[in-house]
mmCIF file of C-alpha atoms and ligand atoms in Angstrom:
data_model
loop_
_atom_site.group_PDB
_atom_site.id
_atom_site.type_symbol
_atom_site.label_atom_id
_atom_site.label_comp_id
_atom_site.label_asym_id
_atom_site.label_seq_id
_atom_site.Cartn_x
_atom_site.Cartn_y
_atom_site.Cartn_z
ATOM 1 C CA MET Q 1427 0.000 0.000 0.000
ATOM 2 C CA TYR Q 1428 2.706 2.491 1.056
ATOM 3 C CA SER Q 1429 4.660 1.639 -2.122
ATOM 4 C CA LEU Q 1430 1.727 3.126 -4.068
ATOM 5 C CA ILE Q 1431 1.491 6.312 -1.985
ATOM 6 C CA ARG Q 1432 5.231 6.936 -1.582
ATOM 7 C CA PRO Q 1433 5.999 8.142 -5.147
ATOM 8 C CA LEU Q 1434 3.228 10.708 -4.746
ATOM 9 C CA LEU Q 1435 4.452 11.883 -1.344
ATOM 10 C CA PHE Q 1436 8.043 12.057 -2.570
ATOM 11 C CA THR Q 1437 7.058 14.501 -5.345
ATOM 12 C CA LEU Q 1438 6.203 16.975 -2.572
ATOM 13 C CA ASP Q 1439 8.635 18.941 -0.454
ATOM 14 C CA ALA Q 1440 9.737 16.668 2.432
ATOM 15 C CA GLU Q 1441 8.160 18.680 5.247
ATOM 16 C CA ARG Q 1442 4.946 19.293 3.313
ATOM 17 C CA SER Q 1443 4.586 15.575 2.701
ATOM 18 C CA HIS Q 1444 5.258 14.831 6.387
ATOM 19 C CA ASP Q 1445 2.568 17.291 7.525
ATOM 20 C CA LEU Q 1446 0.128 16.046 4.912
ATOM 21 C CA THR Q 1447 0.585 12.417 5.976
ATOM 22 C CA LEU Q 1448 -0.080 13.235 9.634
ATOM 23 C CA ASP Q 1449 -3.145 15.319 8.627
ATOM 24 C CA LEU Q 1450 -4.475 12.449 6.496
ATOM 25 C CA LEU Q 1451 -3.946 9.928 9.285
ATOM 26 C CA GLN Q 1452 -5.716 12.152 11.795
ATOM 27 C CA THR Q 1453 -8.650 12.685 9.435
ATOM 28 C CA ALA Q 1454 -8.891 9.023 8.409
ATOM 29 C CA TYR Q 1455 -9.062 8.003 12.067
ATOM 30 C CA ARG Q 1456 -12.293 9.973 12.494
ATOM 31 C CA THR Q 1457 -13.973 7.552 10.070
ATOM 32 C CA PRO Q 1458 -15.494 4.521 11.828
ATOM 33 C CA GLY Q 1459 -13.801 1.260 10.938
ATOM 34 C CA VAL Q 1460 -10.470 2.739 9.837
ATOM 35 C CA ALA Q 1461 -8.716 2.077 13.143
ATOM 36 C CA THR Q 1462 -9.872 -1.555 13.162
ATOM 37 C CA LEU Q 1463 -8.710 -2.041 9.582
ATOM 38 C CA VAL Q 1464 -5.272 -0.532 10.272
ATOM 39 C CA ARG Q 1465 -4.874 -2.575 13.452
ATOM 40 C CA ARG Q 1466 -5.777 -5.805 11.638
ATOM 41 C CA THR Q 1467 -3.471 -5.030 8.713
ATOM 42 C CA TYR Q 1468 -0.438 -4.048 10.771
ATOM 43 C CA ALA Q 1469 -0.407 -4.599 14.565
ATOM 44 C CA GLY Q 1470 -2.550 -7.711 14.236
ATOM 45 C CA ARG Q 1471 0.161 -9.442 12.192
ATOM 46 C CA ILE Q 1472 2.999 -8.725 14.564
ATOM 47 C CA PRO Q 1473 4.092 -11.504 16.911
ATOM 48 C CA ALA Q 1474 4.434 -10.831 20.636
ATOM 49 C CA LEU Q 1475 8.094 -10.385 21.521
ATOM 50 C CA PRO Q 1476 7.898 -9.033 25.070
ATOM 51 C CA VAL Q 1477 10.816 -7.380 26.830
ATOM 52 C CA GLU Q 1478 11.077 -5.843 30.268
ATOM 53 C CA VAL Q 1479 13.152 -2.677 30.459
ATOM 54 C CA MET Q 1480 13.156 0.225 32.981
ATOM 55 C CA GLY Q 1481 10.575 -1.750 34.967
ATOM 56 C CA LEU Q 1482 8.137 -1.536 32.037
ATOM 57 C CA ARG Q 1483 6.825 -4.429 29.980
ATOM 58 C CA PHE Q 1484 7.052 -3.708 26.239
ATOM 59 C CA PRO Q 1485 4.991 -5.927 23.868
ATOM 60 C CA ASN Q 1486 7.900 -5.808 21.413
ATOM 61 C CA PRO Q 1487 11.258 -4.004 21.496
ATOM 62 C CA LEU Q 1488 10.762 -1.685 18.501
ATOM 63 C CA GLY Q 1489 9.715 1.883 19.228
ATOM 64 C CA LEU Q 1490 9.089 4.962 17.131
ATOM 65 C CA ALA Q 1491 11.958 7.434 17.613
ATOM 66 C CA ALA Q 1492 11.305 11.028 18.653
ATOM 67 C CA GLY Q 1493 10.631 13.742 16.106
ATOM 68 C CA LEU Q 1494 8.001 12.136 13.897
ATOM 69 C CA ASP Q 1495 5.066 13.047 16.095
ATOM 70 C CA LYS Q 1496 6.321 16.124 17.897
ATOM 71 C CA GLU Q 1497 2.830 17.293 18.899
ATOM 72 C CA ALA Q 1498 1.254 13.964 19.917
ATOM 73 C CA ARG Q 1499 -1.215 14.144 17.040
ATOM 74 C CA CYS Q 1500 -1.274 10.556 15.802
ATOM 75 C CA VAL Q 1501 -0.898 8.365 18.858
ATOM 76 C CA ALA Q 1502 -3.663 5.869 18.000
ATOM 77 C CA PRO Q 1503 -2.591 5.169 14.390
ATOM 78 C CA LEU Q 1504 1.063 4.899 15.323
ATOM 79 C CA PHE Q 1505 0.253 2.234 17.920
ATOM 80 C CA ASP Q 1506 -1.947 0.462 15.378
ATOM 81 C CA PHE Q 1507 1.073 0.154 13.063
ATOM 82 C CA GLY Q 1508 2.485 -2.189 15.713
ATOM 83 C CA PHE Q 1509 5.214 -0.217 17.460
ATOM 84 C CA GLY Q 1510 6.048 -1.612 20.912
ATOM 85 C CA PHE Q 1511 6.218 1.954 22.213
ATOM 86 C CA LEU Q 1512 6.156 5.538 20.960
ATOM 87 C CA GLU Q 1513 8.484 8.371 21.831
ATOM 88 C CA LEU Q 1514 6.626 11.635 21.281
ATOM 89 C CA GLY Q 1515 8.166 15.122 21.048
ATOM 90 C CA THR Q 1516 10.596 16.777 21.293
ATOM 91 C CA VAL Q 1517 8.336 19.206 23.123
ATOM 92 C CA THR Q 1518 9.623 22.517 24.491
ATOM 93 C CA PRO Q 1519 7.994 24.386 27.403
ATOM 94 C CA GLN Q 1520 6.766 27.285 25.248
ATOM 95 C CA PRO Q 1521 5.605 27.036 21.632
ATOM 96 C CA GLN Q 1522 8.322 27.969 19.102
ATOM 97 C CA PRO Q 1523 8.459 27.887 15.302
ATOM 98 C CA GLY Q 1524 11.836 26.198 14.784
ATOM 99 C CA ASN Q 1525 14.235 27.138 11.999
ATOM 100 C CA PRO Q 1526 13.239 28.791 8.700
ATOM 101 C CA LYS Q 1527 12.123 26.429 5.904
ATOM 102 C CA PRO Q 1528 13.334 24.494 3.984
ATOM 103 C CA ARG Q 1529 14.773 22.495 6.866
ATOM 104 C CA LEU Q 1530 14.097 18.859 5.946
ATOM 105 C CA PHE Q 1531 15.849 17.098 3.044
ATOM 106 C CA ARG Q 1532 15.621 13.574 1.621
ATOM 107 C CA LEU Q 1533 18.744 11.853 0.344
ATOM 108 C CA THR Q 1534 16.740 9.152 -1.347
ATOM 109 C CA ARG Q 1535 19.630 7.189 -2.930
ATOM 110 C CA HIS Q 1536 21.126 6.760 0.525
ATOM 111 C CA ALA Q 1537 17.845 6.123 2.394
ATOM 112 C CA ALA Q 1538 18.796 9.110 4.553
ATOM 113 C CA ILE Q 1539 17.408 12.425 5.762
ATOM 114 C CA ILE Q 1540 19.049 15.670 6.826
ATOM 115 C CA ASN Q 1541 17.012 17.876 9.119
ATOM 116 C CA ARG Q 1542 17.555 21.188 10.851
ATOM 117 C CA MET Q 1543 14.028 21.547 12.211
ATOM 118 C CA GLY Q 1544 15.290 23.271 15.377
ATOM 119 C CA PHE Q 1545 12.608 21.997 17.784
ATOM 120 C CA ASN Q 1546 9.503 23.307 16.079
ATOM 121 C CA SER Q 1547 7.112 22.684 18.934
ATOM 122 C CA SER Q 1548 3.517 23.342 19.898
ATOM 123 C CA GLY Q 1549 4.661 23.768 23.508
ATOM 124 C CA LEU Q 1550 3.705 21.677 26.511
ATOM 125 C CA GLU Q 1551 0.120 22.860 26.868
ATOM 126 C CA THR Q 1552 -1.017 21.965 23.342
ATOM 127 C CA PHE Q 1553 1.023 18.755 23.391
ATOM 128 C CA LEU Q 1554 -0.650 17.556 26.584
ATOM 129 C CA GLY Q 1555 -4.092 18.600 25.297
ATOM 130 C CA ASN Q 1556 -3.550 16.525 22.144
ATOM 131 C CA LEU Q 1557 -2.360 13.549 24.165
ATOM 132 C CA ALA Q 1558 -5.325 13.679 26.546
ATOM 133 C CA ALA Q 1559 -7.777 13.713 23.626
ATOM 134 C CA GLN Q 1560 -6.640 10.321 22.296
ATOM 135 C CA PRO Q 1561 -6.934 6.759 23.467
ATOM 136 C CA ARG Q 1562 -3.586 5.201 24.349
ATOM 137 C CA HIS Q 1563 -3.016 1.524 23.866
ATOM 138 C CA GLY Q 1564 0.638 1.350 24.761
ATOM 139 C CA LEU Q 1565 3.733 2.755 26.380
ATOM 140 C CA ILE Q 1566 4.620 6.378 25.688
ATOM 141 C CA GLY Q 1567 7.920 8.141 26.179
ATOM 142 C CA ILE Q 1568 7.861 11.940 26.159
ATOM 143 C CA ASN Q 1569 10.970 13.643 24.832
ATOM 144 C CA LEU Q 1570 11.793 17.030 26.381
ATOM 145 C CA GLY Q 1571 13.832 19.915 24.963
ATOM 146 C CA LYS Q 1572 14.636 23.502 25.839
ATOM 147 C CA ASN Q 1573 13.364 26.632 24.153
ATOM 148 C CA LYS Q 1574 15.823 28.378 21.854
ATOM 149 C CA LEU Q 1575 15.357 31.685 23.690
ATOM 150 C CA THR Q 1576 16.066 30.175 27.095
ATOM 151 C CA PRO Q 1577 19.641 31.152 27.990
ATOM 152 C CA ASP Q 1578 22.003 28.158 28.284
ATOM 153 C CA ALA Q 1579 22.515 28.956 31.983
ATOM 154 C CA GLN Q 1580 18.785 28.332 32.557
ATOM 155 C CA ALA Q 1581 18.466 25.199 30.430
ATOM 156 C CA ILE Q 1582 17.920 23.002 33.492
ATOM 157 C CA GLU Q 1583 14.794 25.018 34.348
ATOM 158 C CA ASP Q 1584 13.250 24.120 30.968
ATOM 159 C CA TYR Q 1585 13.833 20.403 31.552
ATOM 160 C CA LEU Q 1586 12.414 20.658 35.087
ATOM 161 C CA THR Q 1587 9.332 22.447 33.738
ATOM 162 C CA GLY Q 1588 8.927 19.711 31.138
ATOM 163 C CA LEU Q 1589 9.344 16.895 33.643
ATOM 164 C CA ARG Q 1590 6.786 18.333 36.052
ATOM 165 C CA ALA Q 1591 4.275 18.955 33.251
ATOM 166 C CA VAL Q 1592 4.432 15.551 31.557
ATOM 167 C CA TYR Q 1593 5.144 13.343 34.575
ATOM 168 C CA ALA Q 1594 1.581 12.060 35.037
ATOM 169 C CA ASN Q 1595 1.209 11.274 31.319
ATOM 170 C CA ALA Q 1596 4.506 9.582 30.514
ATOM 171 C CA ASP Q 1597 5.674 5.995 30.903
ATOM 172 C CA TYR Q 1598 9.223 7.337 30.596
ATOM 173 C CA VAL Q 1599 10.714 10.762 29.944
ATOM 174 C CA THR Q 1600 13.677 11.539 27.688
ATOM 175 C CA LEU Q 1601 16.057 14.442 28.180
ATOM 176 C CA ASN Q 1602 17.127 15.415 24.690
ATOM 177 C CA ILE Q 1603 20.470 17.195 24.929
ATOM 178 C CA SER Q 1604 21.753 15.958 21.586
ATOM 179 C CA SER Q 1605 19.882 17.716 18.802
ATOM 180 C CA PRO Q 1606 22.452 19.476 16.616
ATOM 181 C CA ASN Q 1607 19.956 22.175 15.634
ATOM 182 C CA THR Q 1608 19.586 24.156 18.863
ATOM 183 C CA PRO Q 1609 22.670 26.298 19.449
ATOM 184 C CA GLY Q 1610 24.545 25.303 22.611
ATOM 185 C CA LEU Q 1611 22.366 22.259 23.369
ATOM 186 C CA ARG Q 1612 25.032 19.607 22.845
ATOM 187 C CA ALA Q 1613 27.322 21.395 25.320
ATOM 188 C CA LEU Q 1614 25.024 19.925 27.987
ATOM 189 C CA GLN Q 1615 26.739 16.605 27.231
ATOM 190 C CA ASP Q 1616 29.981 17.932 28.772
ATOM 191 C CA GLU Q 1617 30.730 16.474 32.173
ATOM 192 C CA ALA Q 1618 30.065 19.424 34.518
ATOM 193 C CA PRO Q 1619 26.803 20.692 32.936
ATOM 194 C CA LEU Q 1620 25.567 17.115 32.518
ATOM 195 C CA ALA Q 1621 26.250 16.299 36.159
ATOM 196 C CA ALA Q 1622 24.287 19.405 37.186
ATOM 197 C CA LEU Q 1623 21.395 18.543 34.855
ATOM 198 C CA LEU Q 1624 21.160 14.939 36.048
ATOM 199 C CA THR Q 1625 21.383 15.878 39.727
ATOM 200 C CA ALA Q 1626 18.535 18.385 39.372
ATOM 201 C CA LEU Q 1627 16.321 16.103 37.303
ATOM 202 C CA LYS Q 1628 16.863 13.023 39.492
ATOM 203 C CA TYR Q 1629 16.050 15.067 42.610
ATOM 204 C CA GLU Q 1630 12.831 16.331 41.002
ATOM 205 C CA GLN Q 1631 11.963 12.813 39.819
ATOM 206 C CA ALA Q 1632 12.186 11.557 43.419
ATOM 207 C CA LEU Q 1633 9.823 14.310 44.620
ATOM 208 C CA LEU Q 1634 7.372 13.646 41.796
ATOM 209 C CA ALA Q 1635 7.489 9.899 42.373
ATOM 210 C CA ARG Q 1636 6.482 10.469 45.988
ATOM 211 C CA ASN Q 1637 3.700 12.917 45.125
ATOM 212 C CA HIS Q 1638 2.287 10.790 42.305
ATOM 213 C CA SER Q 1639 2.956 7.427 43.977
ATOM 214 C CA ARG Q 1640 4.469 6.353 40.660
ATOM 215 C CA TYR Q 1641 8.077 6.203 39.466
ATOM 216 C CA VAL Q 1642 8.587 7.439 35.908
ATOM 217 C CA PRO Q 1643 12.015 6.500 34.489
ATOM 218 C CA ILE Q 1644 14.277 9.138 32.917
ATOM 219 C CA ALA Q 1645 16.357 8.421 29.794
ATOM 220 C CA LEU Q 1646 19.142 10.576 28.388
ATOM 221 C CA LYS Q 1647 19.461 10.876 24.599
ATOM 222 C CA ILE Q 1648 22.990 11.379 23.322
ATOM 223 C CA ALA Q 1649 24.703 12.281 20.058
ATOM 224 C CA PRO Q 1650 26.729 9.957 17.838
ATOM 225 C CA ASP Q 1651 29.441 12.600 17.475
ATOM 226 C CA LEU Q 1652 31.123 12.106 20.858
ATOM 227 C CA ASP Q 1653 34.666 10.760 21.125
ATOM 228 C CA ASP Q 1654 35.386 7.654 23.202
ATOM 229 C CA ALA Q 1655 36.453 9.657 26.251
ATOM 230 C CA GLY Q 1656 33.196 11.626 26.051
ATOM 231 C CA ILE Q 1657 31.108 8.447 25.814
ATOM 232 C CA ASP Q 1658 32.957 6.886 28.760
ATOM 233 C CA ALA Q 1659 32.487 10.004 30.893
ATOM 234 C CA ILE Q 1660 28.743 10.007 30.146
ATOM 235 C CA ALA Q 1661 28.461 6.292 30.902
ATOM 236 C CA ARG Q 1662 30.152 6.781 34.287
ATOM 237 C CA LEU Q 1663 27.820 9.688 35.132
ATOM 238 C CA LEU Q 1664 24.754 7.658 34.148
ATOM 239 C CA VAL Q 1665 25.745 4.940 36.617
ATOM 240 C CA GLU Q 1666 26.681 7.414 39.349
ATOM 241 C CA ARG Q 1667 23.404 9.352 39.081
ATOM 242 C CA HIS Q 1668 21.208 6.249 38.616
ATOM 243 C CA VAL Q 1669 19.787 7.438 35.302
ATOM 244 C CA ASP Q 1670 17.200 4.901 34.119
ATOM 245 C CA ALA Q 1671 18.247 4.528 30.451
ATOM 246 C CA VAL Q 1672 20.340 6.022 27.675
ATOM 247 C CA ILE Q 1673 19.179 6.509 24.094
ATOM 248 C CA ALA Q 1674 21.939 6.222 21.505
ATOM 249 C CA THR Q 1675 21.848 8.018 19.195
ATOM 250 C CA ASN Q 1676 20.452 11.221 17.793
ATOM 251 C CA THR Q 1677 21.371 12.423 14.273
ATOM 252 C CA THR Q 1678 24.964 13.138 13.244
ATOM 253 C CA THR Q 1679 26.636 16.310 12.001
ATOM 254 C CA MET Q 1680 29.116 14.101 10.136
ATOM 255 C CA ARG Q 1681 28.514 12.887 6.592
ATOM 256 C CA PRO Q 1682 29.880 9.335 6.492
ATOM 257 C CA GLY Q 1683 30.090 8.027 2.921
ATOM 258 C CA LEU Q 1684 28.375 11.132 1.546
ATOM 259 C CA GLU Q 1685 31.453 13.199 0.655
ATOM 260 C CA HIS Q 1686 30.375 13.452 -2.996
ATOM 261 C CA GLU Q 1687 26.692 14.037 -2.390
ATOM 262 C CA LEU Q 1688 25.717 17.666 -3.065
ATOM 263 C CA LYS Q 1689 22.622 17.546 -0.874
ATOM 264 C CA ALA Q 1690 24.723 16.280 2.028
ATOM 265 C CA ARG Q 1691 26.159 19.814 2.295
ATOM 266 C CA GLU Q 1692 22.893 21.022 3.838
ATOM 267 C CA THR Q 1693 23.412 21.961 7.474
ATOM 268 C CA GLY Q 1694 21.670 19.708 9.980
ATOM 269 C CA GLY Q 1695 21.536 16.242 11.490
ATOM 270 C CA LEU Q 1696 21.869 13.199 9.268
ATOM 271 C CA SER Q 1697 19.743 10.101 9.929
ATOM 272 C CA GLY Q 1698 19.044 6.817 8.180
ATOM 273 C CA ARG Q 1699 21.355 4.279 6.578
ATOM 274 C CA PRO Q 1700 24.630 6.311 6.673
ATOM 275 C CA LEU Q 1701 24.218 6.755 10.461
ATOM 276 C CA ARG Q 1702 23.879 3.047 11.234
ATOM 277 C CA THR Q 1703 27.481 2.050 11.934
ATOM 278 C CA LEU Q 1704 28.342 5.214 13.837
ATOM 279 C CA SER Q 1705 25.403 4.764 16.195
ATOM 280 C CA THR Q 1706 26.145 1.057 16.721
ATOM 281 C CA GLN Q 1707 29.728 1.955 17.658
ATOM 282 C CA VAL Q 1708 28.434 4.346 20.337
ATOM 283 C CA ILE Q 1709 26.145 1.617 21.716
ATOM 284 C CA ARG Q 1710 29.031 -0.863 21.852
ATOM 285 C CA ARG Q 1711 31.240 1.648 23.651
ATOM 286 C CA LEU Q 1712 28.493 2.534 26.150
ATOM 287 C CA TYR Q 1713 27.808 -1.129 26.850
ATOM 288 C CA ALA Q 1714 31.483 -1.765 27.610
ATOM 289 C CA THR Q 1715 31.145 0.556 30.632
ATOM 290 C CA LEU Q 1716 27.499 -0.003 31.529
ATOM 291 C CA GLN Q 1717 27.578 -3.823 31.309
ATOM 292 C CA GLY Q 1718 23.799 -4.018 31.502
ATOM 293 C CA ARG Q 1719 23.534 -1.887 34.662
ATOM 294 C CA ILE Q 1720 21.655 0.766 32.705
ATOM 295 C CA PRO Q 1721 19.540 -0.158 29.681
ATOM 296 C CA ILE Q 1722 20.366 1.214 26.245
ATOM 297 C CA ILE Q 1723 17.786 2.172 23.638
ATOM 298 C CA GLY Q 1724 19.525 1.802 20.271
ATOM 299 C CA VAL Q 1725 18.556 4.047 17.361
ATOM 300 C CA GLY Q 1726 20.194 5.148 14.125
ATOM 301 C CA GLY Q 1727 19.853 3.687 10.652
ATOM 302 C CA ILE Q 1728 17.742 0.641 11.504
ATOM 303 C CA SER Q 1729 15.824 -0.428 8.409
ATOM 304 C CA ASN Q 1730 15.431 -4.207 8.813
ATOM 305 C CA ALA Q 1731 15.720 -7.023 11.362
ATOM 306 C CA ASP Q 1732 19.463 -7.478 10.759
ATOM 307 C CA ASP Q 1733 20.139 -3.819 11.561
ATOM 308 C CA ALA Q 1734 18.001 -4.123 14.690
ATOM 309 C CA TRP Q 1735 19.800 -7.311 15.714
ATOM 310 C CA GLU Q 1736 23.186 -5.613 15.235
ATOM 311 C CA LYS Q 1737 22.174 -2.925 17.748
ATOM 312 C CA LEU Q 1738 20.778 -5.465 20.221
ATOM 313 C CA VAL Q 1739 23.904 -7.599 20.049
ATOM 314 C CA ALA Q 1740 26.037 -4.460 20.549
ATOM 315 C CA GLY Q 1741 24.232 -3.878 23.847
ATOM 316 C CA ALA Q 1742 20.816 -2.330 23.204
ATOM 317 C CA ASP Q 1743 17.776 -3.549 25.159
ATOM 318 C CA LEU Q 1744 15.221 -1.708 23.038
ATOM 319 C CA ILE Q 1745 15.458 -0.155 19.578
ATOM 320 C CA GLN Q 1746 13.794 2.688 17.719
ATOM 321 C CA LEU Q 1747 13.586 3.934 14.154
ATOM 322 C CA TYR Q 1748 12.391 6.984 12.286
ATOM 323 C CA THR Q 1749 13.937 7.394 8.825
ATOM 324 C CA ALA Q 1750 13.134 3.847 7.624
ATOM 325 C CA PHE Q 1751 9.481 4.581 8.406
ATOM 326 C CA ILE Q 1752 9.613 7.468 5.918
ATOM 327 C CA TYR Q 1753 11.190 5.288 3.217
ATOM 328 C CA GLN Q 1754 9.317 2.027 3.806
ATOM 329 C CA GLY Q 1755 6.090 3.072 5.515
ATOM 330 C CA PRO Q 1756 4.346 1.222 8.352
ATOM 331 C CA GLY Q 1757 5.214 -2.224 6.953
ATOM 332 C CA VAL Q 1758 8.758 -1.790 8.297
ATOM 333 C CA VAL Q 1759 7.519 -2.321 11.874
ATOM 334 C CA GLY Q 1760 6.215 -5.832 11.212
ATOM 335 C CA ASN Q 1761 9.233 -6.734 9.085
ATOM 336 C CA VAL Q 1762 11.646 -5.852 11.875
ATOM 337 C CA VAL Q 1763 9.685 -7.504 14.706
ATOM 338 C CA ARG Q 1764 8.915 -10.666 12.719
ATOM 339 C CA GLY Q 1765 12.579 -10.933 11.722
ATOM 340 C CA LEU Q 1766 13.679 -10.587 15.350
ATOM 341 C CA ALA Q 1767 11.160 -13.215 16.470
ATOM 342 C CA GLU Q 1768 12.623 -15.584 13.851
ATOM 343 C CA LYS Q 1769 16.121 -15.002 15.193
ATOM 344 C CA VAL Q 1770 14.958 -15.787 18.733
ATOM 345 C CA ARG Q 1771 13.429 -19.029 17.456
ATOM 346 C CA ALA Q 1772 16.576 -19.881 15.492
ATOM 347 C CA TYR Q 1773 18.631 -19.628 18.691
ATOM 348 C CA GLY Q 1774 16.190 -21.964 20.406
ATOM 349 C CA ALA Q 1775 15.741 -19.212 23.006
ATOM 350 C CA THR Q 1776 12.657 -18.668 25.140
ATOM 351 C CA SER Q 1777 12.688 -14.880 24.821
ATOM 352 C CA LEU Q 1778 14.610 -12.038 23.198
ATOM 353 C CA ALA Q 1779 16.487 -11.442 26.463
ATOM 354 C CA ASP Q 1780 17.426 -15.139 26.578
ATOM 355 C CA ALA Q 1781 18.667 -15.054 22.942
ATOM 356 C CA LEU Q 1782 20.759 -11.946 23.621
ATOM 357 C CA ARG Q 1783 22.272 -13.446 26.771
ATOM 358 C CA ARG Q 1784 23.439 -16.408 24.692
ATOM 359 C CA VAL Q 1785 24.815 -14.263 21.849
ATOM 360 C CA ARG Q 1786 26.590 -11.782 24.096
ATOM 361 C CA ALA Q 1787 28.120 -14.600 26.179
ATOM 362 C CA ALA Q 1788 29.416 -16.410 23.054
HETATM 363 C C1 LIG E 2890 13.027 14.895 10.640
HETATM 364 C C2 LIG E 2890 13.588 14.412 11.933
HETATM 365 C C3 LIG E 2890 13.258 15.055 13.104
HETATM 366 C C4 LIG E 2890 13.766 14.621 14.320
HETATM 367 N N1 LIG E 2890 13.405 15.249 15.468
HETATM 368 C C5 LIG E 2890 13.851 14.776 16.662
HETATM 369 C C6 LIG E 2890 13.420 15.372 17.869
HETATM 370 O O1 LIG E 2890 12.590 16.278 17.890
HETATM 371 N N2 LIG E 2890 13.939 14.885 19.029
HETATM 372 C C7 LIG E 2890 14.837 13.852 19.070
HETATM 373 O O2 LIG E 2890 15.260 13.437 20.152
HETATM 374 N N3 LIG E 2890 15.241 13.254 17.924
HETATM 375 C C8 LIG E 2890 14.768 13.693 16.732
HETATM 376 N N4 LIG E 2890 15.179 13.088 15.580
HETATM 377 C C9 LIG E 2890 16.168 11.989 15.657
HETATM 378 C C10 LIG E 2890 15.525 10.612 15.684
HETATM 379 O O3 LIG E 2890 14.735 10.435 16.831
HETATM 380 C C11 LIG E 2890 16.606 9.513 15.644
HETATM 381 O O4 LIG E 2890 17.401 9.609 16.811
HETATM 382 C C12 LIG E 2890 17.512 9.629 14.435
HETATM 383 O O5 LIG E 2890 16.791 10.046 13.306
HETATM 384 C C13 LIG E 2890 18.209 8.309 14.095
HETATM 385 O O6 LIG E 2890 17.283 7.291 13.785
HETATM 386 P P1 LIG E 2890 16.876 6.881 12.273
HETATM 387 O O7 LIG E 2890 18.160 6.719 11.530
HETATM 388 O O8 LIG E 2890 16.086 5.622 12.420
HETATM 389 O O9 LIG E 2890 16.060 8.000 11.736
HETATM 390 C C14 LIG E 2890 14.659 13.508 14.355
HETATM 391 C C15 LIG E 2890 14.986 12.855 13.156
HETATM 392 C C16 LIG E 2890 14.461 13.284 11.967
HETATM 393 C C17 LIG E 2890 14.817 12.541 10.699
#
């Protein structure tokens, strides 16, 4: 089905086609019967492949990465495509327009995207209103960012505001300090500012957990452009501050294998196939320090079950994708999960965790 629609969508400007698709999905879901049909066609054909991570039970390990549904507009259809969880956002405290357009570019030959969206966000209030208006049939992560106009010295305040606002509605919360498109944001990955951020957010999480009688895990999303010493320092801090998970990785400012591609000169973060190896290397490096003490959510260039398996074997407990969804449509979800279920069977394992234990021990 998507193979019929894709050529049409790809004739449009990338952002226009993105907005149009979300509009169409939202509208279609107001028609009785559509949700049932979508669920039967996609989620209904996906095998159960449960995993337990961060104290949460995921029906399968494949999630939607942040950035596709920044305003929580299409929660029901996205679950009906079969994702094991959705990460919504990035949402900033106040609404902001993001960078001037054009700011989203397809590199079709490379199954890649460059974006410099710059946290275009409806703001927390609209985001939470949208979320409340929809049924939710699964686990939802909410990805938090800072407003561009918030001075760097007050960045922590934006994350605290976000955490307090979304706490009751999130199954986990992500601190996004790794978008390359908000000036100064990635500096929060340096040791001293990161330690301050994590201390403040973990303290607030403890207060909120007491007030809400519910513990909501916090994940930190990092860039693929860190050197080994930087990754090791972050891994040590994650353990020290008892952060609940790490998401590796966001988009890259590098252009691996795209030196001769004119479009690759656009400023922004690169995602999709050319990011795959870089992000797997970060996962492997993180795992060497973390050793399973803190779960890793692996993301970057996953487009089939083998790519997903590569990330899991490198140390990931869950995986996410975004760009492959743009190129392959919703069918990619089932292909990845079915392929992983086959691998588990081929190992004669009782679960994905059991299969990974055997592979990692070998
Ligand atoms: C158009 C676009 C927008 C994105 N926006 C966000 C965002 O708002 N927050 C975030 O944490 N990551 C964002 N990302 C990064 C993805 O969540 C993911 O980390 C990255 O694209 C690598 O995965 P992929 O290769 O499967 O796309 C965005 C990616 C794309 C392509």
